[in-house]
Coordinates of C-alpha atoms in Angstrom, one line a residue:
M267 CA -138.3 -146.1 -88.7
S268 CA -140.4 -144.2 -86.2
K269 CA -142.8 -141.8 -86.9
L270 CA -142.3 -138.1 -85.6
V271 CA -145.4 -136.9 -83.3
V272 CA -145.9 -133.2 -83.6
S273 CA -147.8 -132.1 -80.6
L274 CA -149.4 -128.5 -79.4
S275 CA -147.1 -126.5 -76.8
P276 CA -146.2 -126.5 -74.0
H277 CA -143.9 -129.7 -74.5
A278 CA -142.6 -129.4 -71.0
H279 CA -144.3 -128.9 -67.6
G280 CA -142.7 -127.1 -64.8
R281 CA -143.0 -127.5 -61.0
D282 CA -144.6 -124.2 -60.6
S283 CA -148.1 -123.8 -59.8
V284 CA -149.9 -121.0 -58.0
E285 CA -150.6 -123.1 -54.9
R286 CA -146.9 -124.1 -54.5
N287 CA -145.5 -120.2 -54.7
M288 CA -148.8 -119.3 -52.4
Y289 CA -147.6 -121.9 -50.0
G290 CA -144.3 -121.3 -50.1
V291 CA -144.9 -117.6 -49.1
M292 CA -146.7 -118.6 -46.4
I293 CA -144.4 -121.1 -45.2
A294 CA -141.5 -118.1 -45.3
L295 CA -143.8 -116.1 -43.4
V296 CA -143.7 -118.9 -40.5
P297 CA -140.4 -117.3 -38.5
A298 CA -142.0 -113.6 -38.2
L299 CA -145.6 -115.7 -37.3
L300 CA -143.6 -117.6 -34.6
V301 CA -141.7 -114.4 -33.4
S302 CA -145.3 -112.3 -33.2
L303 CA -146.6 -115.0 -31.0
W304 CA -143.9 -115.0 -28.8
F305 CA -143.8 -111.0 -28.0
F306 CA -147.5 -110.0 -28.5
G307 CA -149.4 -113.6 -27.6
I308 CA -153.1 -113.9 -27.9
G309 CA -153.3 -110.5 -29.5
S310 CA -151.1 -111.8 -32.4
A311 CA -152.9 -114.8 -33.0
I312 CA -156.6 -113.4 -32.6
V313 CA -155.7 -110.7 -35.2
C314 CA -154.1 -113.2 -37.8
L315 CA -156.8 -115.9 -37.3
T316 CA -159.7 -113.4 -37.6
S317 CA -157.8 -111.8 -40.8
V318 CA -157.1 -115.1 -42.7
A319 CA -161.0 -116.7 -42.0
A320 CA -162.6 -113.5 -42.7
C321 CA -160.4 -113.2 -46.2
V322 CA -161.5 -117.1 -47.1
F323 CA -165.0 -116.4 -46.4
F324 CA -165.3 -113.2 -48.2
E325 CA -163.4 -114.8 -51.1
W326 CA -166.0 -117.9 -51.1
T327 CA -169.1 -115.8 -50.6
I328 CA -168.2 -113.4 -53.4
S329 CA -167.1 -115.8 -55.7
K330 CA -169.8 -118.3 -55.3
Y331 CA -172.7 -115.6 -54.9
I332 CA -171.9 -112.4 -56.4
L333 CA -169.2 -113.8 -59.3
R334 CA -171.1 -117.2 -59.4
N335 CA -168.0 -119.1 -60.3
E336 CA -168.2 -122.5 -60.7
H337 CA -164.5 -123.1 -59.6
N338 CA -163.6 -122.9 -56.3
T339 CA -160.5 -120.4 -55.5
I340 CA -160.0 -120.5 -51.8
L341 CA -158.0 -123.7 -51.8
D342 CA -155.4 -122.1 -54.2
G343 CA -153.9 -120.2 -51.0
S344 CA -154.4 -116.8 -52.0
A345 CA -157.0 -115.9 -49.7
A346 CA -155.1 -117.4 -46.9
L347 CA -151.9 -115.6 -47.6
T348 CA -153.7 -112.3 -47.9
G349 CA -155.3 -112.7 -44.8
I350 CA -151.7 -113.8 -43.1
L351 CA -150.2 -110.4 -44.7
L352 CA -153.4 -108.4 -43.6
G353 CA -152.9 -109.3 -40.1
M354 CA -149.3 -109.1 -40.4
N355 CA -149.7 -105.5 -41.1
L356 CA -152.3 -104.6 -38.4
P357 CA -151.6 -103.7 -34.5
S358 CA -152.3 -106.4 -32.3
N359 CA -154.8 -105.4 -30.4
L360 CA -156.9 -104.1 -33.0
P361 CA -160.7 -104.9 -32.6
V362 CA -162.2 -108.2 -34.3
W363 CA -164.9 -106.2 -36.2
I364 CA -162.4 -103.6 -37.6
I365 CA -160.3 -106.6 -39.0
L366 CA -163.5 -107.8 -40.6
I367 CA -163.9 -104.6 -42.4
G368 CA -160.5 -104.4 -43.8
A369 CA -160.9 -108.2 -44.9
L370 CA -163.6 -107.6 -46.6
F371 CA -161.9 -104.3 -48.1
A372 CA -158.9 -106.5 -49.0
I373 CA -160.6 -109.5 -50.9
G374 CA -163.9 -107.6 -52.2
V375 CA -162.2 -104.2 -53.1
G376 CA -159.0 -104.8 -53.7
K377 CA -159.0 -108.8 -55.5
M378 CA -162.7 -109.8 -56.4
T379 CA -163.9 -106.4 -57.8
F380 CA -161.0 -106.9 -60.6
G381 CA -162.1 -110.2 -61.2
G382 CA -160.2 -112.5 -58.7
L383 CA -156.3 -113.8 -58.8
G384 CA -154.4 -112.5 -61.4
Q385 CA -156.7 -109.8 -62.4
N386 CA -156.0 -107.3 -59.4
I387 CA -154.2 -104.0 -59.6
F388 CA -153.2 -103.3 -56.3
N389 CA -152.2 -105.7 -53.5
P390 CA -155.0 -106.8 -51.8
A391 CA -153.4 -106.8 -48.2
L392 CA -152.5 -103.3 -48.5
V393 CA -155.8 -102.1 -50.0
G394 CA -157.2 -103.6 -46.5
R395 CA -154.7 -101.8 -44.4
C396 CA -154.7 -98.4 -45.7
A397 CA -158.5 -98.4 -46.0
L398 CA -158.3 -99.2 -42.0
L399 CA -155.8 -96.5 -41.7
V400 CA -157.7 -93.8 -43.2
A401 CA -161.1 -94.7 -41.4
F402 CA -159.8 -95.8 -38.4
P403 CA -156.4 -93.7 -37.7
A404 CA -156.8 -93.8 -33.8
Q405 CA -157.0 -97.7 -33.5
M406 CA -154.6 -98.1 -36.4
T407 CA -152.0 -96.2 -34.8
S408 CA -151.9 -97.2 -31.2
W409 CA -149.3 -100.1 -30.9
P410 CA -149.1 -102.7 -28.0
V411 CA -145.7 -102.8 -25.9
P412 CA -144.3 -106.2 -26.5
G413 CA -144.3 -108.9 -23.6
Q414 CA -148.5 -108.3 -22.8
L415 CA -148.9 -112.0 -23.7
M416 CA -152.5 -112.5 -22.4
D417 CA -153.6 -108.8 -23.0
Y418 CA -155.8 -107.8 -26.2
T419 CA -157.5 -104.7 -26.1
D420 CA -156.6 -103.3 -22.9
A421 CA -153.0 -104.1 -23.6
E422 CA -150.3 -100.9 -22.9
T423 CA -149.5 -98.9 -26.0
G424 CA -146.3 -96.6 -26.4
A425 CA -144.4 -94.8 -29.2
T426 CA -143.0 -96.8 -31.9
P427 CA -139.2 -96.3 -33.7
L428 CA -140.8 -94.5 -36.7
A429 CA -143.0 -92.5 -34.5
L430 CA -139.4 -91.2 -32.7
M431 CA -138.0 -90.5 -35.7
K432 CA -140.8 -88.3 -37.2
M433 CA -140.6 -86.7 -33.9
A434 CA -137.2 -85.6 -34.3
I435 CA -137.8 -84.3 -37.6
K436 CA -140.8 -82.2 -36.9
S437 CA -138.8 -80.9 -33.9
G438 CA -135.6 -80.9 -35.3
D439 CA -134.0 -82.2 -32.0
A440 CA -131.6 -85.2 -32.5
S441 CA -131.3 -86.3 -29.0
V442 CA -135.1 -87.6 -29.6
L443 CA -133.0 -90.5 -31.6
N444 CA -131.2 -91.7 -28.5
Q445 CA -134.5 -93.0 -27.5
L446 CA -134.2 -95.6 -30.2
P447 CA -133.4 -99.2 -29.8
D448 CA -130.1 -99.8 -31.4
A449 CA -129.9 -101.8 -34.8
F450 CA -128.9 -105.0 -33.2
S451 CA -132.4 -104.9 -30.9
L452 CA -134.0 -103.9 -33.8
L453 CA -132.8 -107.1 -35.8
L454 CA -133.8 -109.6 -33.0
G455 CA -136.8 -107.5 -31.6
D456 CA -136.2 -106.8 -28.7
Y457 CA -138.1 -103.7 -27.6
S458 CA -136.8 -103.4 -23.9
V459 CA -136.9 -100.1 -23.9
G460 CA -140.7 -100.2 -23.4
G461 CA -141.6 -98.3 -26.7
G462 CA -144.3 -99.9 -29.2
A463 CA -143.3 -102.4 -31.4
G464 CA -145.4 -101.6 -34.5
A465 CA -147.3 -103.7 -36.6
I466 CA -147.6 -107.7 -35.7
G467 CA -145.3 -108.8 -38.8
E468 CA -142.8 -106.1 -38.5
I469 CA -141.8 -106.7 -34.9
C470 CA -138.1 -108.9 -35.9
G471 CA -135.9 -108.3 -38.8
L472 CA -134.3 -111.7 -38.7
A473 CA -137.4 -113.5 -39.3
L474 CA -138.2 -111.8 -42.1
I475 CA -134.7 -112.0 -43.7
V476 CA -134.9 -115.5 -43.1
G477 CA -138.1 -115.7 -45.3
L478 CA -136.2 -114.2 -47.8
V479 CA -133.7 -116.7 -48.3
F480 CA -136.1 -119.3 -47.8
M481 CA -138.1 -117.9 -50.8
L482 CA -134.9 -117.1 -52.7
W483 CA -133.6 -120.7 -52.2
R484 CA -137.2 -122.1 -53.2
K485 CA -137.0 -119.7 -56.3
I486 CA -140.3 -118.0 -55.4
I487 CA -138.9 -114.6 -55.8
T488 CA -136.1 -113.0 -57.4
W489 CA -133.5 -110.6 -55.5
H490 CA -134.2 -107.6 -57.6
I491 CA -137.2 -106.0 -56.2
P492 CA -136.4 -106.7 -52.2
V493 CA -132.6 -105.8 -52.6
S494 CA -133.5 -102.5 -54.9
I495 CA -135.9 -101.1 -52.5
I496 CA -133.4 -101.7 -49.3
A497 CA -130.3 -100.5 -51.3
T498 CA -132.0 -97.3 -52.1
V499 CA -133.6 -96.7 -48.7
F500 CA -130.1 -97.1 -47.2
V501 CA -128.5 -95.1 -49.8
F502 CA -130.8 -92.1 -49.4
S503 CA -131.2 -92.5 -45.6
A504 CA -127.6 -92.3 -45.3
I505 CA -127.0 -89.2 -47.2
M506 CA -129.6 -87.7 -45.4
H507 CA -128.4 -88.4 -42.3
L508 CA -124.5 -87.1 -43.0
I509 CA -126.2 -83.8 -43.7
N510 CA -128.3 -83.6 -40.9
P511 CA -128.4 -86.2 -37.9
V512 CA -131.9 -85.4 -36.9
Y513 CA -132.6 -88.2 -39.8
A514 CA -131.9 -91.7 -38.0
D515 CA -128.6 -93.6 -39.5
P516 CA -129.8 -95.9 -42.6
T517 CA -129.6 -99.3 -40.3
T518 CA -131.8 -98.1 -38.1
V519 CA -134.2 -96.6 -40.8
I520 CA -134.4 -100.3 -42.4
L521 CA -135.0 -102.5 -39.5
S522 CA -137.6 -100.0 -38.5
G523 CA -141.2 -100.0 -39.4
G524 CA -142.8 -102.3 -42.2
L525 CA -139.9 -101.7 -44.7
L526 CA -138.6 -105.3 -44.7
L527 CA -142.1 -106.8 -44.3
G528 CA -143.1 -104.8 -47.6
A529 CA -140.1 -105.2 -49.8
I530 CA -139.8 -108.9 -48.9
F531 CA -143.4 -110.3 -49.2
M532 CA -145.6 -107.4 -50.4
A533 CA -144.0 -105.9 -53.3
T534 CA -142.9 -108.7 -54.7
D535 CA -146.4 -110.0 -55.2
Y536 CA -146.3 -111.5 -58.8
V537 CA -149.6 -109.6 -60.0
T538 CA -148.9 -106.1 -59.1
S539 CA -145.1 -106.1 -59.7
P540 CA -143.4 -105.9 -63.1
M541 CA -142.3 -108.9 -65.0
T542 CA -138.7 -108.2 -66.3
P543 CA -135.5 -107.8 -64.2
K544 CA -135.0 -104.3 -65.3
G545 CA -138.7 -103.5 -64.8
Q546 CA -138.5 -104.8 -61.1
L547 CA -135.4 -102.5 -60.6
I548 CA -137.2 -99.6 -61.6
Y549 CA -140.2 -100.7 -59.8
G550 CA -137.7 -101.0 -56.6
V551 CA -135.8 -98.0 -56.6
S552 CA -139.1 -96.2 -56.7
I553 CA -140.7 -97.5 -53.9
G554 CA -137.5 -96.9 -51.6
L555 CA -137.3 -93.3 -53.0
L556 CA -141.3 -92.8 -51.9
T557 CA -140.9 -94.7 -48.8
I558 CA -138.3 -92.3 -47.4
I559 CA -140.4 -89.1 -49.0
I560 CA -143.8 -90.2 -46.9
R561 CA -142.0 -91.0 -43.9
N562 CA -139.7 -88.1 -43.5
W563 CA -142.3 -85.5 -44.8
G564 CA -145.5 -87.0 -45.1
A565 CA -148.4 -86.9 -42.7
Y566 CA -147.9 -90.8 -41.3
P567 CA -144.7 -91.9 -39.9
E568 CA -144.8 -95.0 -42.1
G569 CA -144.6 -94.6 -45.8
M570 CA -144.0 -98.3 -47.1
S571 CA -147.4 -99.5 -48.1
F572 CA -148.4 -96.2 -49.6
A573 CA -145.5 -96.3 -51.6
I574 CA -146.1 -99.9 -52.8
L575 CA -149.8 -99.3 -54.0
I576 CA -148.5 -96.2 -55.7
M577 CA -146.1 -98.0 -57.9
N578 CA -148.7 -100.9 -58.0
A579 CA -150.5 -98.4 -60.3
F580 CA -147.5 -97.6 -62.6
T581 CA -146.5 -101.3 -63.3
P582 CA -148.6 -101.4 -66.6
L583 CA -146.5 -98.6 -67.7
I584 CA -143.2 -100.3 -66.4
N585 CA -144.2 -103.3 -68.1
N586 CA -144.7 -101.3 -71.4
Y587 CA -141.4 -99.5 -71.4
V588 CA -139.2 -102.4 -70.4
K589 CA -141.0 -104.6 -72.9
P590 CA -138.2 -106.7 -74.8
T591 CA -138.3 -106.7 -78.0
R592 CA -139.9 -109.3 -80.3
F593 CA -137.6 -111.5 -82.8
G594 CA -138.9 -111.4 -86.0
E595 CA -140.6 -108.0 -85.8
V596 CA -140.5 -105.5 -88.6
L597 CA -139.7 -102.2 -87.8
A598 CA -141.2 -99.1 -89.2
P599 CA -138.3 -97.2 -91.5

């Protein structure tokens, strides 16, 4: 008769790990990165490489010399991923010194101030982006026209689709929307009309969708947050377009700006998003509504970054609201 051995939990080991998921998201970003290099050339390479190197350096420095952590955290991929996402949210002509400031805010303020990975309240990359947007609005809203592969800081700029949408709303002239690329062009990243394309990572909707499919297949994320954001934006954009054609059609709204980049790669951050499917749906719908409100009536043409950061702050409340009932709990009469 064999002896029954009782050991402490856990009794099973899963394949998931921080490193596996972080590097999985990086793989999902490869199509968008390659497309950005195709359209922006050296500018995209300089911005993204600078952002990644700075984020890794600042995390290593703060962890070693300020927090005095003995464990090296830069190899888990989180700092590099923050750098990639920050770079993809920036213009391809942004000067290096401004990128360094953004990386310092992203890692120093958005992440390490709270204690490091798993303890930050806000998405670090978006903290860096919004800090730069407030501090350097002119540089952060200067969008190069694609195709200038060897131009960096002297690249020609133009109005983005979101800027044209905002112009149409403010002027009340729906004919301004005729200058927008069609939905198929936005999906493929074709800005041959000569306008600015926006941030590095938002130029091609198809590349971002490929990344979404990969992460769903690898079970890095679930569908709840990206689908609820996109569906909410589609429904309310469609209603507004039907009421007044000065508002762009829903497909164009979804494919313009950083909506897909934010919904797929930023809002789905494990640390700053709700844990349960119900909570994620509430979170996603709220981000979608806030994005529409800020885009149409706010000061900035884009509202995705601010919407995600606002809902990051509400994540603890959402988690508490949808907290499942514990089995065996004695309820008060």
